[in-house]
CSV table of C-alpha atoms and ligand atoms in Angstrom, one decimal:
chain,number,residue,atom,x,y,z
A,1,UNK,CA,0.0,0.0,0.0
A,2,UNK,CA,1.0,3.6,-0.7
A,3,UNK,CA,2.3,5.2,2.0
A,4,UNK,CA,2.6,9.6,2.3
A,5,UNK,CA,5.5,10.3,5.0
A,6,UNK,CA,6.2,14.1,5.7
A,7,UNK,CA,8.7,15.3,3.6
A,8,UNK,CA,12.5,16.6,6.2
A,9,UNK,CA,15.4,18.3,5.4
A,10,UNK,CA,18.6,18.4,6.8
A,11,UNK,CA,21.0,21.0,7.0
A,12,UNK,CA,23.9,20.0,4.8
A,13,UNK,CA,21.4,19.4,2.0
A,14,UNK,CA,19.7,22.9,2.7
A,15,UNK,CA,23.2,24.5,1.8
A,16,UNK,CA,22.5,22.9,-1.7
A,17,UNK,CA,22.6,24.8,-4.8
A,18,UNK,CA,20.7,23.9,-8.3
A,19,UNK,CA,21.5,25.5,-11.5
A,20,UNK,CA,18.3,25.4,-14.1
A,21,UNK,CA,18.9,25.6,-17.5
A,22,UNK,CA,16.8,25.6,-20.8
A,23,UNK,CA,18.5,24.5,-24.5
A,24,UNK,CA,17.5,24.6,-28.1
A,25,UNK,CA,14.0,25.2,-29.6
A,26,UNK,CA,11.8,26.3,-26.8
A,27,UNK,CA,8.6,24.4,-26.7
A,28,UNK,CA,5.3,25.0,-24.7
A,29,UNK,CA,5.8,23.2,-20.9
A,30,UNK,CA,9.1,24.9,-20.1
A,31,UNK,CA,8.3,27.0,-17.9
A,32,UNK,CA,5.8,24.3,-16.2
A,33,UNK,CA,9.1,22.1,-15.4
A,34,UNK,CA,11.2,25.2,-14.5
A,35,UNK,CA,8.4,26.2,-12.0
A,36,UNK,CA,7.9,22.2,-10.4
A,37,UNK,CA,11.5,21.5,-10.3
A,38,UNK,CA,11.7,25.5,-7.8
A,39,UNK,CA,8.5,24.8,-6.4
A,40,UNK,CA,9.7,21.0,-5.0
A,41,UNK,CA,13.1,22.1,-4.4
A,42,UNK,CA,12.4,24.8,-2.0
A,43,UNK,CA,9.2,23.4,-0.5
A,44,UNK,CA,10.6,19.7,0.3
A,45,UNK,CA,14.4,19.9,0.5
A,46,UNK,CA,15.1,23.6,1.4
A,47,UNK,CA,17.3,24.0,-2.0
A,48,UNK,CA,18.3,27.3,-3.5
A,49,UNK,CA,17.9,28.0,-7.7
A,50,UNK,CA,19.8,30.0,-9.8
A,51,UNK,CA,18.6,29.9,-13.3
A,52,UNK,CA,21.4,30.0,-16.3
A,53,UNK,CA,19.9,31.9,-19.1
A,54,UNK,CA,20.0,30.9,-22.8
A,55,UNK,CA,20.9,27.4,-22.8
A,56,UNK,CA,24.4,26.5,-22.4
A,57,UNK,CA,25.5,30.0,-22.8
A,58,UNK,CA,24.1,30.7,-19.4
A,59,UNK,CA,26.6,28.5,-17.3
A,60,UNK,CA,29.3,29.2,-19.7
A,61,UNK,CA,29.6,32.7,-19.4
A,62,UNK,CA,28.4,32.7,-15.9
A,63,UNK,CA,24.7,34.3,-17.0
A,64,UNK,CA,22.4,34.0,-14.6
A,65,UNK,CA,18.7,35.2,-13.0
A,66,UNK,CA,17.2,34.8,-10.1
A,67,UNK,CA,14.7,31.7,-9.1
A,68,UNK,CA,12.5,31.6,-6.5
A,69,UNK,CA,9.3,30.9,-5.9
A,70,UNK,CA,8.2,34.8,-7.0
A,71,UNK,CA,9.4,34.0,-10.0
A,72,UNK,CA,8.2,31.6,-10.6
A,73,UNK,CA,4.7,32.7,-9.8
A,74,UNK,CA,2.4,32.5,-12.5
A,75,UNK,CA,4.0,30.7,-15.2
A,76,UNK,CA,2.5,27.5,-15.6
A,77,UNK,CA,0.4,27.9,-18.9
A,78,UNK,CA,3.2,30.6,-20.1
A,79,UNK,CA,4.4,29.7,-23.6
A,80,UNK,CA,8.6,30.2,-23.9
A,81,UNK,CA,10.8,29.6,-21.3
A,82,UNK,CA,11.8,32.1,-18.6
A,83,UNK,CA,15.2,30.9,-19.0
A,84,UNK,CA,15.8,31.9,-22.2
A,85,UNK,CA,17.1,29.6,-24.4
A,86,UNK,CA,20.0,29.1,-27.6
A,87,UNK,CA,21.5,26.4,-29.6
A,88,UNK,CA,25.0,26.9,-27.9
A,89,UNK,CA,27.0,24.0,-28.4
A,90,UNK,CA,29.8,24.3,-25.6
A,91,UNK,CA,31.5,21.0,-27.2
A,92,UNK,CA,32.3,23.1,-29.7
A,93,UNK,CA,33.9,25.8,-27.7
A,94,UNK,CA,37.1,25.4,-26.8
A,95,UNK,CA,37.9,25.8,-23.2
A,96,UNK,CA,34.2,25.3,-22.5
A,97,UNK,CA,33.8,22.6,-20.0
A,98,UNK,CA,36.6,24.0,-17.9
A,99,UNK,CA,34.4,27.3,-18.0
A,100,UNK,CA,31.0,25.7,-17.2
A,101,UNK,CA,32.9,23.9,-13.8
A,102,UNK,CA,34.4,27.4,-13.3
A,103,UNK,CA,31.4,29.0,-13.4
A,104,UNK,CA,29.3,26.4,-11.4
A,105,UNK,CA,32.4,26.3,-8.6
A,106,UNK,CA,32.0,30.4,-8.3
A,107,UNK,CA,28.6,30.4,-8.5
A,108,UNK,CA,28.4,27.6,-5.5
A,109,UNK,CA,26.2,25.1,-7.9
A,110,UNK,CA,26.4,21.4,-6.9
A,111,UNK,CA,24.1,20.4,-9.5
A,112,UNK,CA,22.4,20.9,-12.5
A,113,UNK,CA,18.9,20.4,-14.4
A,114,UNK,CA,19.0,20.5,-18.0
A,115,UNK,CA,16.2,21.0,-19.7
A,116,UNK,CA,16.1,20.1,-23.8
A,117,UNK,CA,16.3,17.5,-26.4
A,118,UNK,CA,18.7,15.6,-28.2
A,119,UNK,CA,21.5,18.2,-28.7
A,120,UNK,CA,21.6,20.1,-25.1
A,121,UNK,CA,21.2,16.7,-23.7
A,122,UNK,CA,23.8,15.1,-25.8
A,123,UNK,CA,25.8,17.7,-23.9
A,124,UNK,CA,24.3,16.9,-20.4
A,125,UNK,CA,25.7,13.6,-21.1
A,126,UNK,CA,29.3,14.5,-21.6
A,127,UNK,CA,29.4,17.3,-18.9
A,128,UNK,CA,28.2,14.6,-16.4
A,129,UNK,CA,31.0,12.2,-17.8
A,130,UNK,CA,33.5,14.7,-17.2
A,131,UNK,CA,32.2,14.5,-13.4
A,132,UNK,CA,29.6,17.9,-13.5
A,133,UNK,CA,26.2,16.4,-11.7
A,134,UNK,CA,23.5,17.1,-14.0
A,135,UNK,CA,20.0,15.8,-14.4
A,136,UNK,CA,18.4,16.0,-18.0
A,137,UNK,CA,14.8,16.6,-18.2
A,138,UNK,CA,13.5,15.9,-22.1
A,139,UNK,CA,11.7,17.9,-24.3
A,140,UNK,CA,11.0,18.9,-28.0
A,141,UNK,CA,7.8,19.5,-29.9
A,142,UNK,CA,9.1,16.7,-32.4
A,143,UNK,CA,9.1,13.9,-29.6
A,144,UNK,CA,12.0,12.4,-31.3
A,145,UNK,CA,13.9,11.7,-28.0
A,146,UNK,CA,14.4,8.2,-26.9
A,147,UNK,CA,13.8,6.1,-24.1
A,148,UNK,CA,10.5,8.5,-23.2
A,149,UNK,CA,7.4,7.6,-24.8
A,150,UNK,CA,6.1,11.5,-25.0
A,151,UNK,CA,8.0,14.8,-25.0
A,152,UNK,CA,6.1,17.8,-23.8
A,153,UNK,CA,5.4,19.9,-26.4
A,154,UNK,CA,4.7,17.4,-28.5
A,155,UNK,CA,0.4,17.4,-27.8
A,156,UNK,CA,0.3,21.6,-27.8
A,157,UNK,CA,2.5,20.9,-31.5
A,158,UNK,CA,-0.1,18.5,-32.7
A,159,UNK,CA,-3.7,20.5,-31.6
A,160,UNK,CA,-2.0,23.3,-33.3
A,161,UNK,CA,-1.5,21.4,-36.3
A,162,UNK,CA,-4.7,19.6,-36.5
A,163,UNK,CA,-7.0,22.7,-36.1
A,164,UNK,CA,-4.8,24.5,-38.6
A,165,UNK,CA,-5.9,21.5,-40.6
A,166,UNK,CA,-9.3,21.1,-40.2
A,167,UNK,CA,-9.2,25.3,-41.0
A,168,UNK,CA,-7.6,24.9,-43.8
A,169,UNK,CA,-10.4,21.7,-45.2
A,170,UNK,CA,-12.9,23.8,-45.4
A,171,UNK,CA,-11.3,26.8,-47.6
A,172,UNK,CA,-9.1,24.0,-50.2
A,173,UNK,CA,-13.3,23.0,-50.8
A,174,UNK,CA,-14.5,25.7,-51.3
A,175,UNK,CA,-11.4,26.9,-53.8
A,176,UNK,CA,-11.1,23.3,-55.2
A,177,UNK,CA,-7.7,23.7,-54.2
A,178,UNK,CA,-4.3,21.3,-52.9
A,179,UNK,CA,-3.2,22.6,-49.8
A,180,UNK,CA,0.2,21.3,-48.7
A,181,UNK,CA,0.5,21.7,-45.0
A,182,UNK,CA,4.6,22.1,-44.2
A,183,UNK,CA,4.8,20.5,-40.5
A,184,UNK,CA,8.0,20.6,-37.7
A,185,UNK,CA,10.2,17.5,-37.9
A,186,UNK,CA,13.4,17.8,-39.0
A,187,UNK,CA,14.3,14.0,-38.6
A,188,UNK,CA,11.1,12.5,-37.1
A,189,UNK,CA,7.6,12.5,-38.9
A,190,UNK,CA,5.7,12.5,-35.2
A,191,UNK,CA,3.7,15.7,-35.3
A,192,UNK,CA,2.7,15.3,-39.4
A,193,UNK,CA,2.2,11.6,-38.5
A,194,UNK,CA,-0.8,12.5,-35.2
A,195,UNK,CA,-1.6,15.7,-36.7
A,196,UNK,CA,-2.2,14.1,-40.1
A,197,UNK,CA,-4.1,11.3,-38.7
A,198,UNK,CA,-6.4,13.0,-36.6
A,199,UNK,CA,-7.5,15.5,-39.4
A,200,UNK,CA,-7.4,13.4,-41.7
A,201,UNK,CA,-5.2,14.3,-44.1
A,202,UNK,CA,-5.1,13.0,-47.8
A,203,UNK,CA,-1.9,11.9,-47.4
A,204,UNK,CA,0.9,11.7,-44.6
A,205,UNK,CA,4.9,12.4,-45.8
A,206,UNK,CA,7.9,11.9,-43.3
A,207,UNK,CA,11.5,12.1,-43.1
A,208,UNK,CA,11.9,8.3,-42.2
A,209,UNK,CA,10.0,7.2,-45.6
A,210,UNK,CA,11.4,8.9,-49.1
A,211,UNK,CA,8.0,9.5,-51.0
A,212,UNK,CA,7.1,8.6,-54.1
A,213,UNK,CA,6.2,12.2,-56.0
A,214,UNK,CA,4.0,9.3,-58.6
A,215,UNK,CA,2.3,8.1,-56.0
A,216,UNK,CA,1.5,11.1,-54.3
A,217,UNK,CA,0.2,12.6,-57.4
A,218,UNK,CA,-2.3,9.5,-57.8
A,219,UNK,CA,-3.5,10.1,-54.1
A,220,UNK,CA,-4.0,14.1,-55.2
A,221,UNK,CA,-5.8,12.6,-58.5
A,222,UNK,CA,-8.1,10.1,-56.8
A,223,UNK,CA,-9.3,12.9,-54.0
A,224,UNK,CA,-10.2,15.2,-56.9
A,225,UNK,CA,-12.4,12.9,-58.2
A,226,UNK,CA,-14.5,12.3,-55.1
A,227,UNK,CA,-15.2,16.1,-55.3
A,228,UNK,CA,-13.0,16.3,-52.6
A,229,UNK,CA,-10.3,18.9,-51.8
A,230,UNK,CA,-6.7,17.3,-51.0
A,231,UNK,CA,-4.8,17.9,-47.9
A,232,UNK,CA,-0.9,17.2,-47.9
A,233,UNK,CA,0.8,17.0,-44.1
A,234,UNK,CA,4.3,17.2,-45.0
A,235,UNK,CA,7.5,17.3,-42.1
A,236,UNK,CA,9.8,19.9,-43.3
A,237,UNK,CA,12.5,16.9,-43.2
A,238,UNK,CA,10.5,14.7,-45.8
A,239,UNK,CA,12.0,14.4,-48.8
A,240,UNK,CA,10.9,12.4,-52.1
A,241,UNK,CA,12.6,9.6,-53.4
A,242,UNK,CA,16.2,9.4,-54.9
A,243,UNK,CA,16.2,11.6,-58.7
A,244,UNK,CA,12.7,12.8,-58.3
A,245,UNK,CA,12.8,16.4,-57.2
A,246,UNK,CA,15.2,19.1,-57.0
A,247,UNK,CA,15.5,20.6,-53.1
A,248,UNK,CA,17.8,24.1,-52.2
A,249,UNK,CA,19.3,22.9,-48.8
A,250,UNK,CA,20.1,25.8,-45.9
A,251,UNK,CA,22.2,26.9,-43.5
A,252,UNK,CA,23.4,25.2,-40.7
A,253,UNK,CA,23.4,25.7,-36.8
A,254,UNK,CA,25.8,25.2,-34.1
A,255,UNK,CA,24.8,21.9,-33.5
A,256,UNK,CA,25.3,20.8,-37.9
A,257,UNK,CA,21.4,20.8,-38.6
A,258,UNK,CA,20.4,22.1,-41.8
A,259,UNK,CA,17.9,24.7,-41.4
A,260,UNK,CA,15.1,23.3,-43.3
A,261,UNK,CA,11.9,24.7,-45.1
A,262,UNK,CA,10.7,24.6,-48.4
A,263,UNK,CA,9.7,21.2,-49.0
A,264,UNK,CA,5.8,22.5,-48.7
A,265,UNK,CA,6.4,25.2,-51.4
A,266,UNK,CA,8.1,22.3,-53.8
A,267,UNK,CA,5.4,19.7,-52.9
A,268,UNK,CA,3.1,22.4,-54.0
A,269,UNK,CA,4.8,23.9,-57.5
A,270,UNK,CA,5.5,20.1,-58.3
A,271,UNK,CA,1.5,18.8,-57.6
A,272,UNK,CA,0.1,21.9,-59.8
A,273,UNK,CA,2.2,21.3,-62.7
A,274,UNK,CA,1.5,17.5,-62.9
A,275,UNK,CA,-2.4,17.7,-62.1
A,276,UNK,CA,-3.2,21.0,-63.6
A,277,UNK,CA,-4.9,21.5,-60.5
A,278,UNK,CA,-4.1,25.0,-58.1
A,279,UNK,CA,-1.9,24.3,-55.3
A,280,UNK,CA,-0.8,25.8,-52.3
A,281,UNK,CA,1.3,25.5,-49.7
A,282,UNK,CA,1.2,26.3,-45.8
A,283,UNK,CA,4.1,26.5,-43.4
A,284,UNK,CA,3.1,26.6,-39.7
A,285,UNK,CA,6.1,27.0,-38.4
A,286,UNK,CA,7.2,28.2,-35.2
A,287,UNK,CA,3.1,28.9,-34.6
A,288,UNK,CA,3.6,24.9,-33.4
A,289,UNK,CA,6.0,26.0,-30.7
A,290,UNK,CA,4.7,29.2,-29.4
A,291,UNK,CA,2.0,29.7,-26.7
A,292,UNK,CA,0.2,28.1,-24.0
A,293,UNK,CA,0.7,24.5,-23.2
A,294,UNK,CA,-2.0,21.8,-23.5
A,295,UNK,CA,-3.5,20.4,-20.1
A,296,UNK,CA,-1.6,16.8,-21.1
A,297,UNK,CA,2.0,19.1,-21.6
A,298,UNK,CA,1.4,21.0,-18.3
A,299,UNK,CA,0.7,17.9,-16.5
A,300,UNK,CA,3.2,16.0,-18.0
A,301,UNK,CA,5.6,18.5,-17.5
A,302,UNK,CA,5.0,18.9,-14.1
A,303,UNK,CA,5.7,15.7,-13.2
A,304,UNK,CA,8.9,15.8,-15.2
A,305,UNK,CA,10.4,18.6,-13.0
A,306,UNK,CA,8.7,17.2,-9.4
A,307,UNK,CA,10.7,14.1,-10.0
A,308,UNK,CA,13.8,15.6,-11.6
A,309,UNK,CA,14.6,17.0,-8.3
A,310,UNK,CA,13.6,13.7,-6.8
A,311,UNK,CA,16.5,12.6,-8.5
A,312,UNK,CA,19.2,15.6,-7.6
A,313,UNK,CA,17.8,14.1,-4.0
A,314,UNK,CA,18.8,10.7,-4.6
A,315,UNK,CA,22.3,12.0,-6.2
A,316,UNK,CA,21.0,9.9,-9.1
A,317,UNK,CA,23.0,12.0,-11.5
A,318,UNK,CA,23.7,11.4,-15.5
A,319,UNK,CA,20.2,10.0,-16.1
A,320,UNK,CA,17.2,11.5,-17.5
A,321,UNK,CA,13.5,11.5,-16.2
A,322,UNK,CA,11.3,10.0,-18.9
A,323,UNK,CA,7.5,8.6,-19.4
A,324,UNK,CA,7.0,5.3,-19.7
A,325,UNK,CA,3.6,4.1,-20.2
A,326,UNK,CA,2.0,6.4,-17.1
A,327,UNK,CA,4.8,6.4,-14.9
A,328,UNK,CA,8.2,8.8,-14.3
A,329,UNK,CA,11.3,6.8,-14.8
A,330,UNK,CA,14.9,7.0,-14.6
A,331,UNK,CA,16.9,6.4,-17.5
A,332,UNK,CA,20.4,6.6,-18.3
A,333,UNK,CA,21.2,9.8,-20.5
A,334,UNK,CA,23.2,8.1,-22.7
A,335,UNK,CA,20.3,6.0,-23.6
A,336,UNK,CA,18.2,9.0,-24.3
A,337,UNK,CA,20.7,10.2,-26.8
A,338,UNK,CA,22.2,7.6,-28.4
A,339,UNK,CA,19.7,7.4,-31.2
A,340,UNK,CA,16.6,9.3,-32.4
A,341,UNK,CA,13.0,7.7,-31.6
A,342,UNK,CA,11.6,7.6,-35.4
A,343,UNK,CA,8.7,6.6,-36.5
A,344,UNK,CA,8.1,2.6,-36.8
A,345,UNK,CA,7.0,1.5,-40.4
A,346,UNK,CA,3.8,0.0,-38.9
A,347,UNK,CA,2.9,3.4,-37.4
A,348,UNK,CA,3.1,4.8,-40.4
A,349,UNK,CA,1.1,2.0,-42.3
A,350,UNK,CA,-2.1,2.5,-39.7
A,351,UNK,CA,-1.9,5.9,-41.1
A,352,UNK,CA,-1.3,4.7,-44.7
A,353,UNK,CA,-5.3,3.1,-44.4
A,354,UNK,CA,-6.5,6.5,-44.9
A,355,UNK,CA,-4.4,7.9,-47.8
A,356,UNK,CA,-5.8,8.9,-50.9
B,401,F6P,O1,13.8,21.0,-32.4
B,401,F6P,C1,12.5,21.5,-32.5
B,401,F6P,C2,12.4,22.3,-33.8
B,401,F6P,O2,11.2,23.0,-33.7
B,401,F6P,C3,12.4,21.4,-35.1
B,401,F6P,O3,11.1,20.8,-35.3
B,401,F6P,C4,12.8,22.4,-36.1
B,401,F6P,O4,13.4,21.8,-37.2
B,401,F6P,C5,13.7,23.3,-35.4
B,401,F6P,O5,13.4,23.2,-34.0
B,401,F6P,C6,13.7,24.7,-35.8
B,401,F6P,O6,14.7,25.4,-35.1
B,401,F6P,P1,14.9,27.0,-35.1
B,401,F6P,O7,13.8,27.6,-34.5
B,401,F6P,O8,16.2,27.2,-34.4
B,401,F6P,O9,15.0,27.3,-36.6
């Protein structure tokens, strides 16, 4: 049976310090983590918080802000992240681990939560081999971590998407129109693959399956002829099959991602000039990150940062707290960032019922 003892703190663990940080995209639910892992802390275990603003550029150059429980007031459903956040890749930086255990020692941090997905927790990893006590909390709208089953931000992402959808149904009708709906997911097809399904979507395109531009053409084709209007979900990340279309790449960041985009747009040019029907294209963009968290990412988040500093507790450092099924786990943060959590072909093939 469940028991509920009153929480006790002793002294020597009063004296301890927590750094919070927040890396990479921002996503809705970050500042629902910051505010359980400051709220816990203090109330149960008499810690203090300093926050490290803009990812890793916060311990390395020694930025911080204030946290406590006043500022943390409020910000639940807040969209963003109080922290601030950047795709600072202190690997790259030479010097930069020495800096961050400068900074920590001066600053009188014992430990640190990082908040973030695969790249600032790729970092997490190696900071905590080179002996810094860190705990990673995950996150990303694209849910591509592994060893979680759901990353917060992932639901807001995917409601954002699907009403956009289901907006943009009724006006491709009425115009007779292809609309091409360019999703988030650089690597993973998650939020095109639930957003997709739960509009219904003509058909579903993601980075893990090359498409066939042929066969994507028939499914626009055969939806015309049911007097119906087609809807294309497309991750920016998807790309067609070997030979088939020309794509401009971008930029890259810190971390070597290519800044995508444009994929809608060329899915669009490419579907009007073989079907002689009009085509558009949509990009939603970062109007899937932005904004208020849904009731599962504020929950989910929460529980996230109550247990993450269940873990600084326990001195269970180097792993990352995780859903598994309904429950928090530990899990090892190597494990977490090992390897991307893709989409499974049979995932993709219960959506694959519905196309066309
Ligand atoms: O990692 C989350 C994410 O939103 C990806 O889906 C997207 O490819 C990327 O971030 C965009 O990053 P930025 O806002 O830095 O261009």
């Amino acid at each position: 049976m469940a028991s509920y003892a009153v929480k006790t703190h002793n002294v020597e663990e009063s004296r301890m310090r927590v750094g919070v940080l927040t890396g990479g995209g921002d996503c809705p639910g970050l500042n629902a983590v910051i505010r359980a892992v400051v709220r816990r802390g203090i109330k149960d275990y008499g810690y203090e918080f300093i926050g490290f603003r803009d990812g890793w550029r916060g311990p390395l150059e020694g930025a911080t802000k204030p946290l406590d429980i006043s500022a943390v007031r409020g910000i639940l459903p807040r969209g963003g992240t109080i922290l601030g956040s950047s795709r600072t890749n202190l690997m790259k930086i030479e010097g930069g681990v020495e800096r961050v255990k400068d900074n920590m020692a001066g600053l009188g941090v014992d430990a640190l939560v990082a908040i973030g997905g695969e790249d600032t927790l790729g970092v997490a990893r190696q900071l905590h081999d080179s002996g810094v006590n860190v705990i990673g909390v995950p996150k990303t709208i694209d849910n591509d971590l592994n060893a979680t089953d759901y990353t917060f931000g992932f639901d807001t992402a995917v409601n954002i998407a699907t009403e956009a959808i289901d907006r943009l149904h009724t006006t491709a009708e009425s115009h007779h129109r292809a609309l091409v709906v360019e999703v988030m997911g650089r690597h993973a097809g998650w939020i095109a693959l639930h957003s997709g399904m739960a509009a219904g979507a003509n058909v579903i395109l993601i980075p893990e399956r090359p498409f066939d531009i042929d066969q994507v053409v028939k499914y626009v084709e055969s939806r015309f002829e049911t007097q119906y209007a087609p809807i294309i979900v497309v991750a920016e990340g998807a790309h067609p099959q070997e030979g088939q279309m020309e794509l401009a790449t971008g930029e890259k960041d810190a971390f070597g991602h290519v800044r995508l985009g444009g994929i809608g747009q060329a899915l669009a040019e490419e579907i009007e000039q073989r079907t002689g029907k009009e085509s558009r294209s949509v990009v939603l963009g970062h109007v899937q990150r932005g904004g208020t968290p849904s009731a599962f990412d504020r929950v989910l988040a929460t529980r996230l940062g109550v247990n993450a500093i269940e873990a600084v507790h326990e001195k269970s450092f180097g792993n990352m707290v995780a859903l598994q099924g309904t429950d928090i786990v530990r899990v090892d943060l190597s494990e977490a960032t090992d390897t991307l959590k893709t989409v499974p072909p049979e995932r993709y093939e219960e959506a694959e019922v519905f196309f066309g």
